[in-house]
XYZ file of C-alpha atoms in Angstrom:
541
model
C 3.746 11.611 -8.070
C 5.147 10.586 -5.139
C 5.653 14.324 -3.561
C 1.872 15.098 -4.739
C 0.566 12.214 -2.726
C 2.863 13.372 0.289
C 1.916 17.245 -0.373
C -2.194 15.749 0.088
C -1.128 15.189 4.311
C -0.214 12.419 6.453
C -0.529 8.912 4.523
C -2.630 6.278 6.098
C -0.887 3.214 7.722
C -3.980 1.262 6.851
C -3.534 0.932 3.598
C -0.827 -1.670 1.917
C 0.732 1.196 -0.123
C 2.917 -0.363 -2.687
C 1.646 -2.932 -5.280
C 4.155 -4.605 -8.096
C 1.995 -6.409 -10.144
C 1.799 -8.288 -14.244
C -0.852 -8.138 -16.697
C -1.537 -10.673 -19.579
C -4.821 -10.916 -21.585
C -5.461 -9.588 -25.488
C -6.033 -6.085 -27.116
C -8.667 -5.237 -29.420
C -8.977 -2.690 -32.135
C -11.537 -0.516 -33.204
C -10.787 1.627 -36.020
C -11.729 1.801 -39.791
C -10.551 -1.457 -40.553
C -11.545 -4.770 -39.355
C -14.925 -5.993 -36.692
C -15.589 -3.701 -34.032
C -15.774 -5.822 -31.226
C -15.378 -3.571 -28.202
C -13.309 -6.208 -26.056
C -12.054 -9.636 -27.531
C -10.569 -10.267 -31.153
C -13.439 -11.801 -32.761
C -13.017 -14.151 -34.226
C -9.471 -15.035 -34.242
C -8.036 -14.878 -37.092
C -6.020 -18.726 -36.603
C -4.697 -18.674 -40.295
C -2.595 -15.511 -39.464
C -0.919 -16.327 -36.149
C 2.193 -18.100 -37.704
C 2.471 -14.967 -39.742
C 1.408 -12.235 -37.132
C 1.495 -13.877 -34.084
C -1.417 -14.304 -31.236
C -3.274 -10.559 -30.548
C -1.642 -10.075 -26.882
C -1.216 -7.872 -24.600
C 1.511 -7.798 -21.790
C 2.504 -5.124 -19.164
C 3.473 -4.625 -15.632
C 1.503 -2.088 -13.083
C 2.830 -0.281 -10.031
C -0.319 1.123 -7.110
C 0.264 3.721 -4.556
C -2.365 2.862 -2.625
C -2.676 6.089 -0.211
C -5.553 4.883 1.637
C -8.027 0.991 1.486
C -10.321 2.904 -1.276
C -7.838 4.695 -3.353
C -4.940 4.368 -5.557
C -2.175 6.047 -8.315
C -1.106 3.514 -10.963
C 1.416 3.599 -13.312
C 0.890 1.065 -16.216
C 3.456 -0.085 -18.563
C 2.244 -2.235 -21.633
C 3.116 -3.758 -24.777
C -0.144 -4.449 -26.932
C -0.030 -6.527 -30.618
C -3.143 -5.643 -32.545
C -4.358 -7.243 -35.694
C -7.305 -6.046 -38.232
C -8.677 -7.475 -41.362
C -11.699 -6.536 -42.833
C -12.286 -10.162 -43.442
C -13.449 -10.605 -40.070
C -15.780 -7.528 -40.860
C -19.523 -7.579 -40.601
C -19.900 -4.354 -43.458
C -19.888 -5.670 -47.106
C -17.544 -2.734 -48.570
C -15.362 -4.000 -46.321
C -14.936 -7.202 -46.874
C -15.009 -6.496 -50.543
C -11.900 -4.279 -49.748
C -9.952 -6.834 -47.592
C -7.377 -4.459 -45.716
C -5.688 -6.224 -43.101
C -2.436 -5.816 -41.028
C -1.477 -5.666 -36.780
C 0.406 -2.724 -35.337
C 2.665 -3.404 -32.293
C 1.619 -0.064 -29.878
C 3.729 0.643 -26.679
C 1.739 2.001 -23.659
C 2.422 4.487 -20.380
C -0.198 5.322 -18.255
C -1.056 7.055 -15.554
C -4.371 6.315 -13.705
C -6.557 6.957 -10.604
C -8.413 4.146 -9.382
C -11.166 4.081 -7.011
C -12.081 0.418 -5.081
C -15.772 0.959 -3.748
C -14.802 -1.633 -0.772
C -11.464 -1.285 1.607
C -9.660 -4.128 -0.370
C -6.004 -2.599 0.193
C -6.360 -2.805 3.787
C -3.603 -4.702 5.136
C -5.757 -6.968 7.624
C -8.289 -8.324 5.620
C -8.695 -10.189 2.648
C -12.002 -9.076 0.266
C -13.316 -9.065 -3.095
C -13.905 -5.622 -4.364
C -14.875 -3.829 -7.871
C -13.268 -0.641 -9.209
C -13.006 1.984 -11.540
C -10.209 3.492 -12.986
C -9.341 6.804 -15.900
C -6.268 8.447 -16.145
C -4.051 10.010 -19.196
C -1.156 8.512 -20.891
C 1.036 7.968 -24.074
C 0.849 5.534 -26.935
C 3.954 4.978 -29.379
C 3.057 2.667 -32.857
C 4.141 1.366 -36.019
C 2.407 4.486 -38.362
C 2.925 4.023 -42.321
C 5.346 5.710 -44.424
C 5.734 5.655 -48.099
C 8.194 7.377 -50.554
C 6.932 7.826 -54.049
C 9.516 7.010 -57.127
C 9.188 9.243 -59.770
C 11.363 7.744 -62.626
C 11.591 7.971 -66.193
C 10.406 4.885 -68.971
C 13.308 2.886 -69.760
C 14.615 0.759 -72.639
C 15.772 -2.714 -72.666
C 19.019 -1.546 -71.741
C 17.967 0.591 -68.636
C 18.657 3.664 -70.318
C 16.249 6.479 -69.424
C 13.477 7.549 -72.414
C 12.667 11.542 -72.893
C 9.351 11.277 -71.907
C 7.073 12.437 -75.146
C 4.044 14.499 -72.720
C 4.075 15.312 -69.045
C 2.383 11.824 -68.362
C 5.071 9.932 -70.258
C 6.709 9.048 -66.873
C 6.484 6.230 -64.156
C 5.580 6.274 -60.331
C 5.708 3.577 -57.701
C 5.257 3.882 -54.217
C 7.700 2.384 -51.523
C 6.090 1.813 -48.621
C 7.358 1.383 -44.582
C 6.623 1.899 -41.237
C 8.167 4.507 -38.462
C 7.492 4.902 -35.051
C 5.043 7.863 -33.660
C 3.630 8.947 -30.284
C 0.298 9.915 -29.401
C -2.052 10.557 -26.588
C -4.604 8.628 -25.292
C -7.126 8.792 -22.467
C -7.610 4.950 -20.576
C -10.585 4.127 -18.199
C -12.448 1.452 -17.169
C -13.540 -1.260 -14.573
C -12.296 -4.033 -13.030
C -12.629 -6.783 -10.228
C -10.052 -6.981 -7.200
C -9.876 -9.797 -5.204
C -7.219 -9.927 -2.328
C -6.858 -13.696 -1.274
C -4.208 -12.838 1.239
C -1.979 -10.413 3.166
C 0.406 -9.501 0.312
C -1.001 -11.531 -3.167
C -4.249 -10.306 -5.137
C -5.752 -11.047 -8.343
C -7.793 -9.262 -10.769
C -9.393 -8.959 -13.938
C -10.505 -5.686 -15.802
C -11.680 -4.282 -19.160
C -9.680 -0.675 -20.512
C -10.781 1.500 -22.811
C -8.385 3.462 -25.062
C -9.675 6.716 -27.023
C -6.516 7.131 -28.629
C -5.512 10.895 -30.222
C -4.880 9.453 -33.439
C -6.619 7.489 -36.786
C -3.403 5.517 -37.661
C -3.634 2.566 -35.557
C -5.233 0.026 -38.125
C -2.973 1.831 -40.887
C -5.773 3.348 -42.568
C -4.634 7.011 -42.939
C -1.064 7.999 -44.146
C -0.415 11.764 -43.492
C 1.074 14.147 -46.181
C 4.395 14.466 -44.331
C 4.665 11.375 -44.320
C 4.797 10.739 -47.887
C 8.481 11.485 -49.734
C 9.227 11.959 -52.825
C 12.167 10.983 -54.719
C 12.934 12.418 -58.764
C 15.140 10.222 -60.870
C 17.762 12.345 -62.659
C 18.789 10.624 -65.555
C 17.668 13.538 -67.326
C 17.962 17.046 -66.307
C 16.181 20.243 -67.246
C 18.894 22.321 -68.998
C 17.017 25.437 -67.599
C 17.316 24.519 -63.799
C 20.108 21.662 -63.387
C 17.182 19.620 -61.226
C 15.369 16.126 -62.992
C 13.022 16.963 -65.467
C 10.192 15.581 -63.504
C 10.671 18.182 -61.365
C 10.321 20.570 -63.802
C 6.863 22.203 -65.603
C 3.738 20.390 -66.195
C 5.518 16.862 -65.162
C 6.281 18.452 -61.699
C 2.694 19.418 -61.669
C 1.552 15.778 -62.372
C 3.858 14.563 -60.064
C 1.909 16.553 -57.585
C -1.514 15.450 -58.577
C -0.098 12.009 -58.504
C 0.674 12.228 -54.909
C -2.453 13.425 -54.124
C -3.628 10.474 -55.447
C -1.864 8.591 -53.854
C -2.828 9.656 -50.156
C -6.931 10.015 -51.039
C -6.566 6.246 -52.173
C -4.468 4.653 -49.201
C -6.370 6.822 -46.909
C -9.697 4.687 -46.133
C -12.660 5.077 -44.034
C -13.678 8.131 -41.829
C -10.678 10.407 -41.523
C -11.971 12.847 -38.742
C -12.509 9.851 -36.530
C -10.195 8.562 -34.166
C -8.838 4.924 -33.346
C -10.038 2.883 -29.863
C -7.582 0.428 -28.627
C -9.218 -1.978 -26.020
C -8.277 -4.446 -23.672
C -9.409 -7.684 -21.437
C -6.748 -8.304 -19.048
C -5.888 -10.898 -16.066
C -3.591 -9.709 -13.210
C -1.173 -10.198 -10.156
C -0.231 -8.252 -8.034
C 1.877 -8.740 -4.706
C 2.015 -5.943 -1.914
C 5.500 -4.651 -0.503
C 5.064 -5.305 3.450
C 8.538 -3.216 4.892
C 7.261 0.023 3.050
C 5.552 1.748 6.481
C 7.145 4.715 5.942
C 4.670 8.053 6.792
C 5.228 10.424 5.082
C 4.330 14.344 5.888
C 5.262 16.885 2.939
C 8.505 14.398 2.200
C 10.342 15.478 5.659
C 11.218 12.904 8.120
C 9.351 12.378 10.831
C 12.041 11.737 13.693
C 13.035 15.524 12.552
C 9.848 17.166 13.906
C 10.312 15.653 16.880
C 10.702 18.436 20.189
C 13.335 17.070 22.687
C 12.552 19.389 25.088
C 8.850 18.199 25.293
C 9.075 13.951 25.446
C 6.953 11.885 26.899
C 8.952 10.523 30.033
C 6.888 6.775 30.200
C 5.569 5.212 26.997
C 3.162 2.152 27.287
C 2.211 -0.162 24.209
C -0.167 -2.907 24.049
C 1.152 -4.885 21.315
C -1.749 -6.063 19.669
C -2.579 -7.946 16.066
C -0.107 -10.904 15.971
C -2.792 -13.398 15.239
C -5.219 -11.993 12.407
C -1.296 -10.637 10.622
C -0.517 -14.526 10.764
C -4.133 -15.410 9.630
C -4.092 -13.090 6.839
C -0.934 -14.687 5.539
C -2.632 -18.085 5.889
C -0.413 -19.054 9.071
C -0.904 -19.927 12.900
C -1.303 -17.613 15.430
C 1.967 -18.506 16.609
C 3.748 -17.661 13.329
C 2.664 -13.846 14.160
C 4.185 -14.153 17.636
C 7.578 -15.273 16.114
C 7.448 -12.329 13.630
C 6.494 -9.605 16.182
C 10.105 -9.940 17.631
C 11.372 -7.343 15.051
C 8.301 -5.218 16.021
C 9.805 -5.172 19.589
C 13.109 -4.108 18.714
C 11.948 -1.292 16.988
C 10.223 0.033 19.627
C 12.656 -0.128 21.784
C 15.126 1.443 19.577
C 12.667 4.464 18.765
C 13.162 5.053 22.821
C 16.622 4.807 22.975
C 17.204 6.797 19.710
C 15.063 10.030 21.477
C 16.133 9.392 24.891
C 12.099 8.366 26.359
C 13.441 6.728 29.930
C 10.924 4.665 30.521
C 9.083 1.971 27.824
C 6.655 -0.695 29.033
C 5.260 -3.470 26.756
C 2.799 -5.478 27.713
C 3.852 -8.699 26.780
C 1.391 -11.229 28.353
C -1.777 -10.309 30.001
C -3.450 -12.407 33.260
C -6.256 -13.122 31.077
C -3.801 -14.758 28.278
C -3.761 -17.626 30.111
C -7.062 -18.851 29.301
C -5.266 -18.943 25.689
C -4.844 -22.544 23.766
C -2.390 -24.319 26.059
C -0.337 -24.571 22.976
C -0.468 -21.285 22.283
C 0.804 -20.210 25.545
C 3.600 -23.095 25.974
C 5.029 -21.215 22.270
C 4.660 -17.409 24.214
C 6.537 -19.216 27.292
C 9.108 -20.568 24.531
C 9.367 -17.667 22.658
C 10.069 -15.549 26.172
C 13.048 -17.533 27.159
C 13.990 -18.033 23.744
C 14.224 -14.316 23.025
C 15.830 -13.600 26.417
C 18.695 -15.550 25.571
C 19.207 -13.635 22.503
C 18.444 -10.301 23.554
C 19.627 -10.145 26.799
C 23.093 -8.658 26.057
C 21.720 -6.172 23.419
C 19.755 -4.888 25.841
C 22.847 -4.735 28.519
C 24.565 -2.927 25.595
C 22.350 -0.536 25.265
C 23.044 1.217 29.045
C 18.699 -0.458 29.397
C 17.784 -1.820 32.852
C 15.145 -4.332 32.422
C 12.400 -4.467 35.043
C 9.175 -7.220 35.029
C 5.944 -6.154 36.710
C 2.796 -8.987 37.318
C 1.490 -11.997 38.913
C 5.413 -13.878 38.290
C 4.303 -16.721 40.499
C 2.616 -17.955 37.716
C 5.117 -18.122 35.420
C 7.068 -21.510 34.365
C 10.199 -21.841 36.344
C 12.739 -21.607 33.367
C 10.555 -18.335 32.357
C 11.045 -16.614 35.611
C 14.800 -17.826 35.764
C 15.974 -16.555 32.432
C 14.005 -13.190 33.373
C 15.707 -12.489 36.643
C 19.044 -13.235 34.393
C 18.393 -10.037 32.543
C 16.700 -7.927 35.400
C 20.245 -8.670 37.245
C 22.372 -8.303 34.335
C 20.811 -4.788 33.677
C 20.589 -3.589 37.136
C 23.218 -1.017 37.141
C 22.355 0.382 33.296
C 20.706 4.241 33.741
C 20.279 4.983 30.102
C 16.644 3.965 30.026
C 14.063 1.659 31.494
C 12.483 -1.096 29.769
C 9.408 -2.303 31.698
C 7.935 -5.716 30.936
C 4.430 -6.510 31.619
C 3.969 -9.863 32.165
C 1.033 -12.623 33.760
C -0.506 -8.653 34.252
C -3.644 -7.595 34.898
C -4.378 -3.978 36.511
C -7.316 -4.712 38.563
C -5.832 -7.548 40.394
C -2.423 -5.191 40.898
C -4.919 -2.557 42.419
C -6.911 -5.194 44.389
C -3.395 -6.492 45.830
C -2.784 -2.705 46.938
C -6.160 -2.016 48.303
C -5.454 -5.432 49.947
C -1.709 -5.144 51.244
C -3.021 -1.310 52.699
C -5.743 -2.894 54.758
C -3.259 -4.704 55.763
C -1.114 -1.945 56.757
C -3.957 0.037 58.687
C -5.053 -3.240 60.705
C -1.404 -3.988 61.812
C -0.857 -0.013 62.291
C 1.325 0.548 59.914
C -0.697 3.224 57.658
C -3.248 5.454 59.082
C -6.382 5.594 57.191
C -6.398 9.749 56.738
C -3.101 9.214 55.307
C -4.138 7.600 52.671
C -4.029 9.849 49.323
C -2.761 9.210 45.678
C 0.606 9.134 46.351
C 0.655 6.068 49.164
C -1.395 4.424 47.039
C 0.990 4.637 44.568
C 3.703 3.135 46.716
C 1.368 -0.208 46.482
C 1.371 -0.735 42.789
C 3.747 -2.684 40.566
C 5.122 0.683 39.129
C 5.626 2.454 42.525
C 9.371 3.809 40.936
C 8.016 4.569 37.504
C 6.759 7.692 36.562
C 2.979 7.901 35.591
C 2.442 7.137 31.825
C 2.486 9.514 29.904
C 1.321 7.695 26.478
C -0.614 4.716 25.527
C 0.077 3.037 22.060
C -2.029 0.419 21.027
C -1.977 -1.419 17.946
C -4.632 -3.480 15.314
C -7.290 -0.891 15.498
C -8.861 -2.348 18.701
C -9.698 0.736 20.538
C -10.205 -0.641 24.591
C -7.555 -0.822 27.333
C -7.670 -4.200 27.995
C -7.039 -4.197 32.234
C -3.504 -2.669 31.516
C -2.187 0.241 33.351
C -6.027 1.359 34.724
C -4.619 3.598 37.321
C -1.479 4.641 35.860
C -3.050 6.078 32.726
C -5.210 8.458 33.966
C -3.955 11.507 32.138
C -1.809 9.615 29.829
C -2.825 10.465 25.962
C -4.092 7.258 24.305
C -3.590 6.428 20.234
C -5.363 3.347 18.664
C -3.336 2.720 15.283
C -4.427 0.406 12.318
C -1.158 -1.357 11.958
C -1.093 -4.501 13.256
C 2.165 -4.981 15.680
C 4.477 -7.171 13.414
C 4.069 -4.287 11.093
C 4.868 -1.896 13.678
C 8.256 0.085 12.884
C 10.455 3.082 14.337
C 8.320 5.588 11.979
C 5.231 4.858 13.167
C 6.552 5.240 16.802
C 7.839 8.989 15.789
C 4.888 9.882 14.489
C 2.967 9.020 17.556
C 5.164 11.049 19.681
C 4.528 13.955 17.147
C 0.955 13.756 17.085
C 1.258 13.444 21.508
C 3.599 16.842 21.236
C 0.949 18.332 19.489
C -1.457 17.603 21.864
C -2.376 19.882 24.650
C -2.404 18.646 27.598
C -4.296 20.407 30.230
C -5.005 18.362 33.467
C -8.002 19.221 34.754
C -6.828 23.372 33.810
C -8.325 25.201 30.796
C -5.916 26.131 28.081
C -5.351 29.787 28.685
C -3.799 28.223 32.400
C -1.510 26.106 30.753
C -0.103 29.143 28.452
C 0.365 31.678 31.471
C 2.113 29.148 33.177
């Protein structure tokens, strides 16, 4: 199933993909024998549950949810059924009072189709559904084995029967296991009341391939026979019954046999139905994308990397929300989101990474909510720091640093010095940053320059400007990541992005994880990029 999905392309990151989820609520019969109520057990037959049990069903689901609208299942249940014709509204069968329960086994395998985005990971919703699929029923079917057996005196000892019907039959009867087809669908209400639990309720339908369910129908091979042989037939060695006109009754006798026990209509088939309650909790560390089941970090072209690779790390707050939690409980958790990013660049050899970590305009933030981004910089500075060193990463900080808290800017020049011989790669923070007041500055601190003589105002091109800016010995960006589905800049980077290839993801940055960084840099390889040139420039140069 799995490969099939993968074979369809590229699966979403939007979607929470993989759902574990239970099932409880009570299966219904309709068959031959017994009400047919379409849903419930009506009514419940309370004199019979010490001897049957309570009509239940139980199971267990698993949803590959490949995008917010639609989803695989597999279901796995275990149904108890019950019938009696007592409960039945038709006089004959009432008069006829069959009754019994079958335990039936179930595998299916579904489609299901949510008419709103409810397995998006960001939100939580209410949504219906639909659902059909195929799967596989095994049941308790009946058996019998008819006894023929001779009349016997007080002693046991077999009589010679006078005639051909001078002879005995009784029926033992049992049950065996069989497997049959069946074809679920139905409909059912999803509501997801947070970022990884949802509940649900929904009505199947069963048309099952088979009329055995209620044990109305026992098939001809299922019948045995069995011939005492007390007395033999001289002719053939074999029991007499077996023999003649008795074998020929014995026959006819099993004939009658099956036309009695078999009851109702016999061409139609059995529906099993059921009214279920579910819940179901989503897998969160499952972001794996997938492309025709090859990794991703394997399509990769080293000889065609981006050289500078900017990420606004966007979504911390509405993941927290949608787990019920703080803002500041998606801060804490986006630390792992950091690493991995990082580690994608060192694992391809990018040089140069830069995060924005804190924006000028976050300070206008809840003072609380800035004193825990403050905390959690030094805090993960401290922890970090020689990771990083280990690594062979220099550490560089770019923004207005004047504003930041002492003990902030203290532990940061710790790491920038600590880091300031390392030539592996360059990790760039971004921090109290805001691109049009770091191209104001420049414009500024040239003007500057020309009044005091310094700079020449025909001199001034691209490349002095350049030599203004924060980034003046970084290479130009090449990509732009942003995460949460916002799909704006956000004053980071203005000038330095101008032919840098932007991606907008729907993954919220705690979620964010090395595969999701690989397949960016496969989608930018297979990018053109053109500057300004047409496409048949590029090629012939």
């Amino acid at each position: 199933m799995f490969s099939f999905l993968a074979f369809l392309g590229v699966v979403s990151v939007k979607a929470q993909r993989n759902e574990l989820g239970v099932r409880l609520g009570m299966s219904n019969l309709v068959g031959d024998v017994g009400r047919t109520n379409y849903i419930l057990q009506k009514p419940l037959d309370l004199n019979r549950v010490s001897d049957w049990g309570f009509p239940f069903y139980g199971g267990v689901l698993y949803r590959f949810n490949f995008n917010p609208h639609q989803t695989v299942r597999l279901d796995l249940g275990y149904n108890q059924i019950q019938f009696s014709d007592k409960a039945a509204k038709e006089d004959y069968r009432r008069m006829r009072n069959s009754f019994g329960k079958n335990n039936v086994y179930e595998a299916s395998l579904m489609f299901e189709y949510n008419f709103f985005p409810v397995n998006n990971e960001q939100v939580s919703m209410v949504s219906p559904y639909i659902f059909g699929g195929i799967g596989a029923l095994m049941f308790d079917a009946p058996k019998a084995t008819l006894v023929h057996d001779f009349r016997r005196d007080a002693d046991g000892v077999a009589l010679a029967p006078i005639n051909e019907l001078d002879y005995k039959t009784t029926a033992d009867y049992s049950l065996g296991k069989k497997v049959t087809m069946h074809l679920p669908f139905g409909v059912g209400l999803k509501y997801k009341f947070n970022h990884t639990w949802a509940i649900f309720a929904e009505a199947t339908f069963r048309y099952t391939l088979t009329d055995q369910l209620d044990h109305s129908k026992i098939l001809e091979k299922d019948v045995k026979t069995s011939y005492n042989a007390d007395i033999l037939d001289p002719a053939t060695g074999a029991s007499l019954l077996q023999s003649g006109s008795y074998y020929a009754v014995s026959k006819e006798r099993e004939q009658e046999f099956i036309n009695k026990r078999n009851i109702g209509d016999g061409k139609s088939k059995d529906w099993m139905n059921t009214f279920s309650l579910g819940l179901t909790y989503s897998l969160e560390d499952l972001h794996v994308i997938v492309n025709n089941m090859s990794l991703i970090k394997d399509k990769i072209n080293s000889e065609n990397l981006p050289k500078h690779v900017a990420i606004i790390m966007d979504g911390n707050g509405r993941w927290a929300k949608s787990r019920g939690e703080e803002r500041t409980f998606g801060h804490k958790n986006a630390i792992n989101a950091v690493r991995n990013a990082i580690n994608a660049c060192n694992e391809i050899n990018i040089p140069y990474l830069t995060l924005y970590t804190f924006s000028s305009e976050n300070w206008s933030r809840p003072t609380e909510e800035v004193n825990t981004l403050m905390n959690l910089l030094v805090e993960t500075l401290l922890l970090e720091a020689e990771e990083i060193f280990s690594k062979g990463l220099r550490m560089h900080v770019i923004g207005n640093l004047e504003k930041l808290p002492v003990l902030v800017r203290e532990q940061l020049q710790r790491v920038v010095d600590l880091t300031k011989e390392n030539t592996k790669g360059n990790l760039v923070l971004a921090i109290s940053y805001g691109s049009q007041n770091e191209i104001l500055n420049a414009v500024k601190n040239i003007s500057a320059d020309v009044k005091e003589g310094k700079v020449e105002v025909e001199n001034i091109d691209e490349k002095l400007f350049e030599n203004y800016l924060y980034t003046k010995d970084f290479p130009p960006v090449d990509l732009l990541i942003r995460t949460s589905g916002e799909i704006r800049i956000s004053n980071f980077l203005l000038w330095q992005i101008a032919y840098a290839e932007l991606q907008f993801l729907n993954v919220l940055w705690p979620d964010f994880t090395k595969d999701i960084f690989f397949q960016c840099i496969v989608d930018y390889q297979n990018k053109e990029r053109r500057y300004g040139m047409t496409g048949e420039q590029i090629q012939g140069q």
